[in-house]
Amino acid sequence: MRLPRTDRGRLLLVLALAAAVTAFTATVPLLRDWFDLRVYHGAVDSWVHHGGRLYDYRVPGTPYGFTYPPFAAVAMLPMALLPLRAAIAVALLLNLAALTVVLRILVGADWRRYGWYGCALGVCALALFEPLRDTFSFGQVNILLLALVLADARLLATGPGRWAGIGIGLASAVKLTPLIFIGLLLLARRWRAAAVASAVTAAATALAAGVAPDASRFYWTKALWDTTRVGRLDYVSNQSLQGILARLGEPDRAVWAGAVLLVLCVWAVRARRAVAAGEWTTAFALTGLTACLVSPITWVHHLVWLLPSFAVLVRAGHPRLAGALYAVLCTSVVWLWFDDASGVDGFLGSNTYTWITLGLLVWLPVGQLRAAPRCLSRSTSAMAPAPSPAAPAIAPVFDQSAPPSARGVPATAAGSVAGPGCDLTRGASSEPTGSTHPSESKPQSSSSRASSYTAKPPPA
């Protein structure tokens, strides 16, 4: 199939793809019914306006309620001033803004190379990515947290990182998953950033304890350890190491702990290597992969933490591999084993997304990032100014086998060309959402497999 080369042909192709994507995703918000956002809104509204206890709230018709740390509820207090529909609109806008930040950090200045046509195709592709679809249609906060964490990655890569750690600290106070990024800062010996992140997390948690002492006491002593608030570990949407073991019927926590320890060792070795190579985006991508694997529950929508890995693959010269893996994550293939994950096919198929995450952790290129392909003519690029950390993505491609000085790059700067917008040129829970498909009638298209939550509540 030959792609159109005229603007009119490209416009027609984009319109056709947009129509197809819209037809595919138009009912997704209704299918998920903004369930997680209804949990947030209902819990905060009950807490503020009706004197209810934060962790006692349950979505009508379900046994599920608020499962985040208390600071998340404090951050969501403005939601109590809004009706549900307005809260949904605000959540959509916030997620869109956060996604824009994430893409800007990961892509850097490369977006200018592709113009409106490439950006439009990219938007169509993103709309098909199942973790992203679910994050939007459940009203989840995953993209917001990813934006906070990647903002720190950019600060670390593009300068002294004086303010680095604030984003990780805030994200860790909202959910427990991002705490592993403090571990990355310690591995990288970025003591100041690790201290900032830890201090922000502690301060936010203390603030929540001051605002809601009873809720804080209940969460840290009881709710955090109550797995019945979360969902079934063996449910097919749980794409973590614990999910694999649960579907195998292996309840021994020692086996899970051993698998987690092995994954953490692999992560530590590869993340240190990435940091040594000055590739902060790769280090953060590896950490996001590890968070998804070691968390007891990683619902499908939590896999937005895989997005940085695809950016790394593309920049390392593996766009076809990135495209193939990305396509699999658009297919909802794991839902084929929604009813029965037994047998060899169930073991392989129902854990497809976990296998992808494991594969990326082990084989994600480290020390191979290179400049983006030259998009200008020779005469134009030859006259272009030298690349700067502010605009690394338009740097011309150099012979990677030559030493830095032979490529026109100062040897002292060769390993520090930065950013997740920058280092890409150089070369994402402990918090389960606790939500489930409500028992009231809400058709999930033709199959309840479209939901990332179990239709069967866990045993009380």
mmCIF file with all atom_site columns, N, CA and C in Angstrom, residues 178-246:
data_model
loop_
_atom_site.group_PDB
_atom_site.id
_atom_site.type_symbol
_atom_site.label_atom_id
_atom_site.label_alt_id
_atom_site.label_comp_id
_atom_site.label_asym_id
_atom_site.label_entity_id
_atom_site.label_seq_id
_atom_site.pdbx_PDB_ins_code
_atom_site.Cartn_x
_atom_site.Cartn_y
_atom_site.Cartn_z
_atom_site.occupancy
_atom_site.B_iso_or_equiv
_atom_site.pdbx_formal_charge
_atom_site.auth_seq_id
_atom_site.auth_comp_id
_atom_site.auth_asym_id
_atom_site.auth_atom_id
_atom_site.pdbx_PDB_model_num
ATOM 1   N N  . PRO A 1 178 ? 4.908   5.100   42.192 1.00 0.00 ? 178 PRO A N  1
ATOM 2   C CA . PRO A 1 178 ? 6.096   5.900   41.848 1.00 0.00 ? 178 PRO A CA 1
ATOM 3   C C  . PRO A 1 178 ? 7.193   5.919   42.898 1.00 0.00 ? 178 PRO A C  1
ATOM 4   N N  . LEU A 1 179 ? 6.976   5.311   44.068 1.00 0.00 ? 179 LEU A N  1
ATOM 5   C CA . LEU A 1 179 ? 8.046   5.273   45.068 1.00 0.00 ? 179 LEU A CA 1
ATOM 6   C C  . LEU A 1 179 ? 9.318   4.626   44.526 1.00 0.00 ? 179 LEU A C  1
ATOM 7   N N  . ILE A 1 180 ? 9.172   3.726   43.557 1.00 0.00 ? 180 ILE A N  1
ATOM 8   C CA . ILE A 1 180 ? 10.348  3.043   43.012 1.00 0.00 ? 180 ILE A CA 1
ATOM 9   C C  . ILE A 1 180 ? 11.285  4.020   42.312 1.00 0.00 ? 180 ILE A C  1
ATOM 10  N N  . PHE A 1 181 ? 10.759  5.165   41.868 1.00 0.00 ? 181 PHE A N  1
ATOM 11  C CA . PHE A 1 181 ? 11.618  6.144   41.208 1.00 0.00 ? 181 PHE A CA 1
ATOM 12  C C  . PHE A 1 181 ? 12.554  6.825   42.210 1.00 0.00 ? 181 PHE A C  1
ATOM 13  N N  . ILE A 1 182 ? 12.168  6.864   43.479 1.00 0.00 ? 182 ILE A N  1
ATOM 14  C CA . ILE A 1 182 ? 13.117  7.326   44.494 1.00 0.00 ? 182 ILE A CA 1
ATOM 15  C C  . ILE A 1 182 ? 14.271  6.340   44.584 1.00 0.00 ? 182 ILE A C  1
ATOM 16  N N  . GLY A 1 183 ? 13.958  5.053   44.445 1.00 0.00 ? 183 GLY A N  1
ATOM 17  C CA . GLY A 1 183 ? 15.009  4.051   44.396 1.00 0.00 ? 183 GLY A CA 1
ATOM 18  C C  . GLY A 1 183 ? 15.955  4.267   43.228 1.00 0.00 ? 183 GLY A C  1
ATOM 19  N N  . LEU A 1 184 ? 15.406  4.686   42.081 1.00 0.00 ? 184 LEU A N  1
ATOM 20  C CA . LEU A 1 184 ? 16.262  4.988   40.930 1.00 0.00 ? 184 LEU A CA 1
ATOM 21  C C  . LEU A 1 184 ? 17.205  6.141   41.245 1.00 0.00 ? 184 LEU A C  1
ATOM 22  N N  . LEU A 1 185 ? 16.700  7.180   41.901 1.00 0.00 ? 185 LEU A N  1
ATOM 23  C CA . LEU A 1 185 ? 17.551  8.322   42.263 1.00 0.00 ? 185 LEU A CA 1
ATOM 24  C C  . LEU A 1 185 ? 18.672  7.889   43.194 1.00 0.00 ? 185 LEU A C  1
ATOM 25  N N  . LEU A 1 186 ? 18.379  6.977   44.103 1.00 0.00 ? 186 LEU A N  1
ATOM 26  C CA . LEU A 1 186 ? 19.418  6.460   44.999 1.00 0.00 ? 186 LEU A CA 1
ATOM 27  C C  . LEU A 1 186 ? 20.442  5.630   44.234 1.00 0.00 ? 186 LEU A C  1
ATOM 28  N N  . LEU A 1 187 ? 19.956  4.804   43.294 1.00 0.00 ? 187 LEU A N  1
ATOM 29  C CA . LEU A 1 187 ? 20.880  4.021   42.469 1.00 0.00 ? 187 LEU A CA 1
ATOM 30  C C  . LEU A 1 187 ? 21.810  4.933   41.675 1.00 0.00 ? 187 LEU A C  1
ATOM 31  N N  . ALA A 1 188 ? 21.257  6.047   41.199 1.00 0.00 ? 188 ALA A N  1
ATOM 32  C CA . ALA A 1 188 ? 22.035  6.986   40.391 1.00 0.00 ? 188 ALA A CA 1
ATOM 33  C C  . ALA A 1 188 ? 22.891  7.922   41.238 1.00 0.00 ? 188 ALA A C  1
ATOM 34  N N  . ARG A 1 189 ? 22.785  7.784   42.564 1.00 0.00 ? 189 ARG A N  1
ATOM 35  C CA . ARG A 1 189 ? 23.521  8.641   43.493 1.00 0.00 ? 189 ARG A CA 1
ATOM 36  C C  . ARG A 1 189 ? 23.167  10.115  43.327 1.00 0.00 ? 189 ARG A C  1
ATOM 37  N N  . ARG A 1 190 ? 21.934  10.355  42.980 1.00 0.00 ? 190 ARG A N  1
ATOM 38  C CA . ARG A 1 190 ? 21.429  11.726  42.940 1.00 0.00 ? 190 ARG A CA 1
ATOM 39  C C  . ARG A 1 190 ? 20.791  11.996  44.302 1.00 0.00 ? 190 ARG A C  1
ATOM 40  N N  . TRP A 1 191 ? 21.660  12.217  45.279 1.00 0.00 ? 191 TRP A N  1
ATOM 41  C CA . TRP A 1 191 ? 21.211  12.286  46.664 1.00 0.00 ? 191 TRP A CA 1
ATOM 42  C C  . TRP A 1 191 ? 20.261  13.452  46.894 1.00 0.00 ? 191 TRP A C  1
ATOM 43  N N  . ARG A 1 192 ? 20.555  14.580  46.298 1.00 0.00 ? 192 ARG A N  1
ATOM 44  C CA . ARG A 1 192 ? 19.700  15.748  46.513 1.00 0.00 ? 192 ARG A CA 1
ATOM 45  C C  . ARG A 1 192 ? 18.296  15.485  45.984 1.00 0.00 ? 192 ARG A C  1
ATOM 46  N N  . ALA A 1 193 ? 18.213  14.952  44.756 1.00 0.00 ? 193 ALA A N  1
ATOM 47  C CA . ALA A 1 193 ? 16.902  14.684  44.169 1.00 0.00 ? 193 ALA A CA 1
ATOM 48  C C  . ALA A 1 193 ? 16.136  13.640  44.981 1.00 0.00 ? 193 ALA A C  1
ATOM 49  N N  . ALA A 1 194 ? 16.845  12.618  45.447 1.00 0.00 ? 194 ALA A N  1
ATOM 50  C CA . ALA A 1 194 ? 16.199  11.591  46.263 1.00 0.00 ? 194 ALA A CA 1
ATOM 51  C C  . ALA A 1 194 ? 15.684  12.189  47.575 1.00 0.00 ? 194 ALA A C  1
ATOM 52  N N  . ALA A 1 195 ? 16.487  13.085  48.161 1.00 0.00 ? 195 ALA A N  1
ATOM 53  C CA . ALA A 1 195 ? 16.066  13.734  49.405 1.00 0.00 ? 195 ALA A CA 1
ATOM 54  C C  . ALA A 1 195 ? 14.851  14.627  49.171 1.00 0.00 ? 195 ALA A C  1
ATOM 55  N N  . VAL A 1 196 ? 14.863  15.359  48.052 1.00 0.00 ? 196 VAL A N  1
ATOM 56  C CA . VAL A 1 196 ? 13.720  16.222  47.729 1.00 0.00 ? 196 VAL A CA 1
ATOM 57  C C  . VAL A 1 196 ? 12.457  15.384  47.540 1.00 0.00 ? 196 VAL A C  1
ATOM 58  N N  . ALA A 1 197 ? 12.576  14.305  46.767 1.00 0.00 ? 197 ALA A N  1
ATOM 59  C CA . ALA A 1 197 ? 11.420  13.449  46.520 1.00 0.00 ? 197 ALA A CA 1
ATOM 60  C C  . ALA A 1 197 ? 10.881  12.862  47.822 1.00 0.00 ? 197 ALA A C  1
ATOM 61  N N  . SER A 1 198 ? 11.778  12.382  48.669 1.00 0.00 ? 198 SER A N  1
ATOM 62  C CA . SER A 1 198 ? 11.365  11.794  49.946 1.00 0.00 ? 198 SER A CA 1
ATOM 63  C C  . SER A 1 198 ? 10.713  12.844  50.842 1.00 0.00 ? 198 SER A C  1
ATOM 64  N N  . ALA A 1 199 ? 11.290  14.039  50.862 1.00 0.00 ? 199 ALA A N  1
ATOM 65  C CA . ALA A 1 199 ? 10.748  15.107  51.702 1.00 0.00 ? 199 ALA A CA 1
ATOM 66  C C  . ALA A 1 199 ? 9.367   15.539  51.219 1.00 0.00 ? 199 ALA A C  1
ATOM 67  N N  . VAL A 1 200 ? 9.193   15.643  49.908 1.00 0.00 ? 200 VAL A N  1
ATOM 68  C CA . VAL A 1 200 ? 7.891   16.039  49.367 1.00 0.00 ? 200 VAL A CA 1
ATOM 69  C C  . VAL A 1 200 ? 6.841   14.972  49.677 1.00 0.00 ? 200 VAL A C  1
ATOM 70  N N  . THR A 1 201 ? 7.212   13.705  49.506 1.00 0.00 ? 201 THR A N  1
ATOM 71  C CA . THR A 1 201 ? 6.279   12.625  49.833 1.00 0.00 ? 201 THR A CA 1
ATOM 72  C C  . THR A 1 201 ? 5.887   12.678  51.305 1.00 0.00 ? 201 THR A C  1
ATOM 73  N N  . ALA A 1 202 ? 6.876   12.835  52.173 1.00 0.00 ? 202 ALA A N  1
ATOM 74  C CA . ALA A 1 202 ? 6.608   12.887  53.607 1.00 0.00 ? 202 ALA A CA 1
ATOM 75  C C  . ALA A 1 202 ? 5.766   14.101  53.972 1.00 0.00 ? 202 ALA A C  1
ATOM 76  N N  . ALA A 1 203 ? 6.073   15.256  53.376 1.00 0.00 ? 203 ALA A N  1
ATOM 77  C CA . ALA A 1 203 ? 5.326   16.471  53.685 1.00 0.00 ? 203 ALA A CA 1
ATOM 78  C C  . ALA A 1 203 ? 3.876   16.358  53.219 1.00 0.00 ? 203 ALA A C  1
ATOM 79  N N  . ALA A 1 204 ? 3.678   15.804  52.030 1.00 0.00 ? 204 ALA A N  1
ATOM 80  C CA . ALA A 1 204 ? 2.313   15.640  51.524 1.00 0.00 ? 204 ALA A CA 1
ATOM 81  C C  . ALA A 1 204 ? 1.529   14.661  52.389 1.00 0.00 ? 204 ALA A C  1
ATOM 82  N N  . THR A 1 205 ? 2.183   13.593  52.808 1.00 0.00 ? 205 THR A N  1
ATOM 83  C CA . THR A 1 205 ? 1.521   12.609  53.674 1.00 0.00 ? 205 THR A CA 1
ATOM 84  C C  . THR A 1 205 ? 1.194   13.225  55.027 1.00 0.00 ? 205 THR A C  1
ATOM 85  N N  . ALA A 1 206 ? 2.109   14.035  55.559 1.00 0.00 ? 206 ALA A N  1
ATOM 86  C CA . ALA A 1 206 ? 1.860   14.712  56.835 1.00 0.00 ? 206 ALA A CA 1
ATOM 87  C C  . ALA A 1 206 ? 0.722   15.724  56.705 1.00 0.00 ? 206 ALA A C  1
ATOM 88  N N  . LEU A 1 207 ? 0.680   16.429  55.573 1.00 0.00 ? 207 LEU A N  1
ATOM 89  C CA . LEU A 1 207 ? -0.421  17.365  55.335 1.00 0.00 ? 207 LEU A CA 1
ATOM 90  C C  . LEU A 1 207 ? -1.758  16.637  55.357 1.00 0.00 ? 207 LEU A C  1
ATOM 91  N N  . ALA A 1 208 ? -1.807  15.491  54.680 1.00 0.00 ? 208 ALA A N  1
ATOM 92  C CA . ALA A 1 208 ? -3.042  14.711  54.668 1.00 0.00 ? 208 ALA A CA 1
ATOM 93  C C  . ALA A 1 208 ? -3.404  14.231  56.068 1.00 0.00 ? 208 ALA A C  1
ATOM 94  N N  . ALA A 1 209 ? -2.401  13.867  56.855 1.00 0.00 ? 209 ALA A N  1
ATOM 95  C CA . ALA A 1 209 ? -2.665  13.424  58.226 1.00 0.00 ? 209 ALA A CA 1
ATOM 96  C C  . ALA A 1 209 ? -3.230  14.557  59.071 1.00 0.00 ? 209 ALA A C  1
ATOM 97  N N  . GLY A 1 210 ? -2.785  15.786  58.794 1.00 0.00 ? 210 GLY A N  1
ATOM 98  C CA . GLY A 1 210 ? -3.323  16.926  59.516 1.00 0.00 ? 210 GLY A CA 1
ATOM 99  C C  . GLY A 1 210 ? -4.742  17.258  59.111 1.00 0.00 ? 210 GLY A C  1
ATOM 100 N N  . VAL A 1 211 ? -5.025  17.124  57.822 1.00 0.00 ? 211 VAL A N  1
ATOM 101 C CA . VAL A 1 211 ? -6.365  17.420  57.318 1.00 0.00 ? 211 VAL A CA 1
ATOM 102 C C  . VAL A 1 211 ? -7.352  16.311  57.662 1.00 0.00 ? 211 VAL A C  1
ATOM 103 N N  . ALA A 1 212 ? -6.913  15.068  57.549 1.00 0.00 ? 212 ALA A N  1
ATOM 104 C CA . ALA A 1 212 ? -7.795  13.923  57.773 1.00 0.00 ? 212 ALA A CA 1
ATOM 105 C C  . ALA A 1 212 ? -7.088  12.888  58.642 1.00 0.00 ? 212 ALA A C  1
ATOM 106 N N  . PRO A 1 213 ? -6.933  13.153  59.936 1.00 0.00 ? 213 PRO A N  1
ATOM 107 C CA . PRO A 1 213 ? -6.188  12.229  60.797 1.00 0.00 ? 213 PRO A CA 1
ATOM 108 C C  . PRO A 1 213 ? -6.825  10.842  60.896 1.00 0.00 ? 213 PRO A C  1
ATOM 109 N N  . ASP A 1 214 ? -8.140  10.780  61.009 1.00 0.00 ? 214 ASP A N  1
ATOM 110 C CA . ASP A 1 214 ? -8.799  9.477   61.136 1.00 0.00 ? 214 ASP A CA 1
ATOM 111 C C  . ASP A 1 214 ? -8.635  8.653   59.862 1.00 0.00 ? 214 ASP A C  1
ATOM 112 N N  . ALA A 1 215 ? -8.813  9.306   58.696 1.00 0.00 ? 215 ALA A N  1
ATOM 113 C CA . ALA A 1 215 ? -8.662  8.604   57.425 1.00 0.00 ? 215 ALA A CA 1
ATOM 114 C C  . ALA A 1 215 ? -7.230  8.139   57.240 1.00 0.00 ? 215 ALA A C  1
ATOM 115 N N  . SER A 1 216 ? -6.271  8.965   57.629 1.00 0.00 ? 216 SER A N  1
ATOM 116 C CA . SER A 1 216 ? -4.864  8.589   57.490 1.00 0.00 ? 216 SER A CA 1
ATOM 117 C C  . SER A 1 216 ? -4.533  7.397   58.376 1.00 0.00 ? 216 SER A C  1
ATOM 118 N N  . ARG A 1 217 ? -5.016  7.443   59.604 1.00 0.00 ? 217 ARG A N  1
ATOM 119 C CA . ARG A 1 217 ? -4.753  6.330   60.526 1.00 0.00 ? 217 ARG A CA 1
ATOM 120 C C  . ARG A 1 217 ? -5.355  5.037   59.972 1.00 0.00 ? 217 ARG A C  1
ATOM 121 N N  . PHE A 1 218 ? -6.576  5.124   59.461 1.00 0.00 ? 218 PHE A N  1
ATOM 122 C CA . PHE A 1 218 ? -7.240  3.925   58.936 1.00 0.00 ? 218 PHE A CA 1
ATOM 123 C C  . PHE A 1 218 ? -6.523  3.387   57.705 1.00 0.00 ? 218 PHE A C  1
ATOM 124 N N  . TYR A 1 219 ? -6.092  4.279   56.827 1.00 0.00 ? 219 TYR A N  1
ATOM 125 C CA . TYR A 1 219 ? -5.445  3.822   55.600 1.00 0.00 ? 219 TYR A CA 1
ATOM 126 C C  . TYR A 1 219 ? -4.147  3.095   55.888 1.00 0.00 ? 219 TYR A C  1
ATOM 127 N N  . TRP A 1 220 ? -3.276  3.715   56.675 1.00 0.00 ? 220 TRP A N  1
ATOM 128 C CA . TRP A 1 220 ? -1.942  3.158   56.879 1.00 0.00 ? 220 TRP A CA 1
ATOM 129 C C  . TRP A 1 220 ? -1.941  1.937   57.797 1.00 0.00 ? 220 TRP A C  1
ATOM 130 N N  . THR A 1 221 ? -2.967  1.775   58.596 1.00 0.00 ? 221 THR A N  1
ATOM 131 C CA . THR A 1 221 ? -3.001  0.620   59.496 1.00 0.00 ? 221 THR A CA 1
ATOM 132 C C  . THR A 1 221 ? -3.908  -0.499  59.015 1.00 0.00 ? 221 THR A C  1
ATOM 133 N N  . LYS A 1 222 ? -4.931  -0.175  58.210 1.00 0.00 ? 222 LYS A N  1
ATOM 134 C CA . LYS A 1 222 ? -5.890  -1.205  57.809 1.00 0.00 ? 222 LYS A CA 1
ATOM 135 C C  . LYS A 1 222 ? -6.127  -1.268  56.301 1.00 0.00 ? 222 LYS A C  1
ATOM 136 N N  . ALA A 1 223 ? -6.573  -0.162  55.702 1.00 0.00 ? 223 ALA A N  1
ATOM 137 C CA . ALA A 1 223 ? -7.000  -0.200  54.301 1.00 0.00 ? 223 ALA A CA 1
ATOM 138 C C  . ALA A 1 223 ? -5.883  -0.635  53.364 1.00 0.00 ? 223 ALA A C  1
ATOM 139 N N  . LEU A 1 224 ? -4.660  -0.187  53.624 1.00 0.00 ? 224 LEU A N  1
ATOM 140 C CA . LEU A 1 224 ? -3.532  -0.529  52.757 1.00 0.00 ? 224 LEU A CA 1
ATOM 141 C C  . LEU A 1 224 ? -3.304  -2.032  52.697 1.00 0.00 ? 224 LEU A C  1
ATOM 142 N N  . TRP A 1 225 ? -3.573  -2.732  53.780 1.00 0.00 ? 225 TRP A N  1
ATOM 143 C CA . TRP A 1 225 ? -3.275  -4.157  53.878 1.00 0.00 ? 225 TRP A CA 1
ATOM 144 C C  . TRP A 1 225 ? -4.482  -5.041  53.576 1.00 0.00 ? 225 TRP A C  1
ATOM 145 N N  . ASP A 1 226 ? -5.621  -4.422  53.307 1.00 0.00 ? 226 ASP A N  1
ATOM 146 C CA . ASP A 1 226 ? -6.841  -5.190  53.055 1.00 0.00 ? 226 ASP A CA 1
ATOM 147 C C  . ASP A 1 226 ? -6.978  -5.471  51.565 1.00 0.00 ? 226 ASP A C  1
ATOM 148 N N  . THR A 1 227 ? -6.579  -6.655  51.135 1.00 0.00 ? 227 THR A N  1
ATOM 149 C CA . THR A 1 227 ? -6.591  -6.980  49.707 1.00 0.00 ? 227 THR A CA 1
ATOM 150 C C  . THR A 1 227 ? -8.000  -7.143  49.154 1.00 0.00 ? 227 THR A C  1
ATOM 151 N N  . THR A 1 228 ? -8.997  -7.319  50.011 1.00 0.00 ? 228 THR A N  1
ATOM 152 C CA . THR A 1 228 ? -10.359 -7.477  49.505 1.00 0.00 ? 228 THR A CA 1
ATOM 153 C C  . THR A 1 228 ? -10.888 -6.167  48.925 1.00 0.00 ? 228 THR A C  1
ATOM 154 N N  . ARG A 1 229 ? -10.240 -5.037  49.218 1.00 0.00 ? 229 ARG A N  1
ATOM 155 C CA . ARG A 1 229 ? -10.664 -3.759  48.670 1.00 0.00 ? 229 ARG A CA 1
ATOM 156 C C  . ARG A 1 229 ? -10.182 -3.571  47.239 1.00 0.00 ? 229 ARG A C  1
ATOM 157 N N  . VAL A 1 230 ? -9.321  -4.449  46.784 1.00 0.00 ? 230 VAL A N  1
ATOM 158 C CA . VAL A 1 230 ? -8.600  -4.232  45.533 1.00 0.00 ? 230 VAL A CA 1
ATOM 159 C C  . VAL A 1 230 ? -9.273  -4.878  44.338 1.00 0.00 ? 230 VAL A C  1
ATOM 160 N N  . GLY A 1 231 ? -9.470  -6.154  44.388 1.00 0.00 ? 231 GLY A N  1
ATOM 161 C CA . GLY A 1 231 ? -9.965  -6.918  43.249 1.00 0.00 ? 231 GLY A CA 1
ATOM 162 C C  . GLY A 1 231 ? -9.260  -8.260  43.217 1.00 0.00 ? 231 GLY A C  1
ATOM 163 N N  . ARG A 1 232 ? -9.735  -9.127  42.394 1.00 0.00 ? 232 ARG A N  1
ATOM 164 C CA . ARG A 1 232 ? -9.157  -10.458 42.310 1.00 0.00 ? 232 ARG A CA 1
ATOM 165 C C  . ARG A 1 232 ? -7.767  -10.425 41.700 1.00 0.00 ? 232 ARG A C  1
ATOM 166 N N  . LEU A 1 233 ? -6.819  -11.044 42.381 1.00 0.00 ? 233 LEU A N  1
ATOM 167 C CA . LEU A 1 233 ? -5.454  -11.085 41.861 1.00 0.00 ? 233 LEU A CA 1
ATOM 168 C C  . LEU A 1 233 ? -5.364  -11.873 40.572 1.00 0.00 ? 233 LEU A C  1
ATOM 169 N N  . ASP A 1 234 ? -6.225  -12.877 40.383 1.00 0.00 ? 234 ASP A N  1
ATOM 170 C CA . ASP A 1 234 ? -6.141  -13.722 39.201 1.00 0.00 ? 234 ASP A CA 1
ATOM 171 C C  . ASP A 1 234 ? -6.934  -13.182 38.026 1.00 0.00 ? 234 ASP A C  1
ATOM 172 N N  . TYR A 1 235 ? -7.559  -12.026 38.199 1.00 0.00 ? 235 TYR A N  1
ATOM 173 C CA . TYR A 1 235 ? -8.334  -11.447 37.098 1.00 0.00 ? 235 TYR A CA 1
ATOM 174 C C  . TYR A 1 235 ? -7.413  -11.105 35.935 1.00 0.00 ? 235 TYR A C  1
ATOM 175 N N  . VAL A 1 236 ? -7.870  -11.305 34.730 1.00 0.00 ? 236 VAL A N  1
ATOM 176 C CA . VAL A 1 236 ? -6.999  -11.221 33.561 1.00 0.00 ? 236 VAL A CA 1
ATOM 177 C C  . VAL A 1 236 ? -6.429  -9.817  33.357 1.00 0.00 ? 236 VAL A C  1
ATOM 178 N N  . SER A 1 237 ? -7.075  -8.821  33.898 1.00 0.00 ? 237 SER A N  1
ATOM 179 C CA . SER A 1 237 ? -6.559  -7.456  33.754 1.00 0.00 ? 237 SER A CA 1
ATOM 180 C C  . SER A 1 237 ? -5.314  -7.209  34.606 1.00 0.00 ? 237 SER A C  1
ATOM 181 N N  . ASN A 1 238 ? -5.046  -8.071  35.570 1.00 0.00 ? 238 ASN A N  1
ATOM 182 C CA . ASN A 1 238 ? -3.870  -7.903  36.422 1.00 0.00 ? 238 ASN A CA 1
ATOM 183 C C  . ASN A 1 238 ? -2.643  -8.446  35.688 1.00 0.00 ? 238 ASN A C  1
ATOM 184 N N  . GLN A 1 239 ? -1.905  -7.553  35.036 1.00 0.00 ? 239 GLN A N  1
ATOM 185 C CA . GLN A 1 239 ? -0.756  -7.930  34.219 1.00 0.00 ? 239 GLN A CA 1
ATOM 186 C C  . GLN A 1 239 ? 0.550   -7.669  34.971 1.00 0.00 ? 239 GLN A C  1
ATOM 187 N N  . SER A 1 240 ? 0.666   -8.290  36.131 1.00 0.00 ? 240 SER A N  1
ATOM 188 C CA . SER A 1 240 ? 1.873   -8.201  36.948 1.00 0.00 ? 240 SER A CA 1
ATOM 189 C C  . SER A 1 240 ? 2.385   -9.605  37.225 1.00 0.00 ? 240 SER A C  1
ATOM 190 N N  . LEU A 1 241 ? 3.540   -9.695  37.872 1.00 0.00 ? 241 LEU A N  1
ATOM 191 C CA . LEU A 1 241 ? 4.059   -11.002 38.264 1.00 0.00 ? 241 LEU A CA 1
ATOM 192 C C  . LEU A 1 241 ? 3.073   -11.724 39.188 1.00 0.00 ? 241 LEU A C  1
ATOM 193 N N  . GLN A 1 242 ? 2.471   -10.978 40.097 1.00 0.00 ? 242 GLN A N  1
ATOM 194 C CA . GLN A 1 242 ? 1.481   -11.565 40.997 1.00 0.00 ? 242 GLN A CA 1
ATOM 195 C C  . GLN A 1 242 ? 0.278   -12.094 40.224 1.00 0.00 ? 242 GLN A C  1
ATOM 196 N N  . GLY A 1 243 ? -0.102  -11.394 39.161 1.00 0.00 ? 243 GLY A N  1
ATOM 197 C CA . GLY A 1 243 ? -1.212  -11.860 38.338 1.00 0.00 ? 243 GLY A CA 1
ATOM 198 C C  . GLY A 1 243 ? -0.918  -13.190 37.675 1.00 0.00 ? 243 GLY A C  1
ATOM 199 N N  . ILE A 1 244 ? 0.308   -13.346 37.153 1.00 0.00 ? 244 ILE A N  1
ATOM 200 C CA . ILE A 1 244 ? 0.698   -14.624 36.534 1.00 0.00 ? 244 ILE A CA 1
ATOM 201 C C  . ILE A 1 244 ? 0.598   -15.753 37.554 1.00 0.00 ? 244 ILE A C  1
ATOM 202 N N  . LEU A 1 245 ? 1.165   -15.540 38.728 1.00 0.00 ? 245 LEU A N  1
ATOM 203 C CA . LEU A 1 245 ? 1.168   -16.589 39.747 1.00 0.00 ? 245 LEU A CA 1
ATOM 204 C C  . LEU A 1 245 ? -0.246  -16.901 40.225 1.00 0.00 ? 245 LEU A C  1
ATOM 205 N N  . ALA A 1 246 ? -1.078  -15.875 40.355 1.00 0.00 ? 246 ALA A N  1
ATOM 206 C CA . ALA A 1 246 ? -2.453  -16.100 40.803 1.00 0.00 ? 246 ALA A CA 1
ATOM 207 C C  . ALA A 1 246 ? -3.232  -16.919 39.779 1.00 0.00 ? 246 ALA A C  1
#
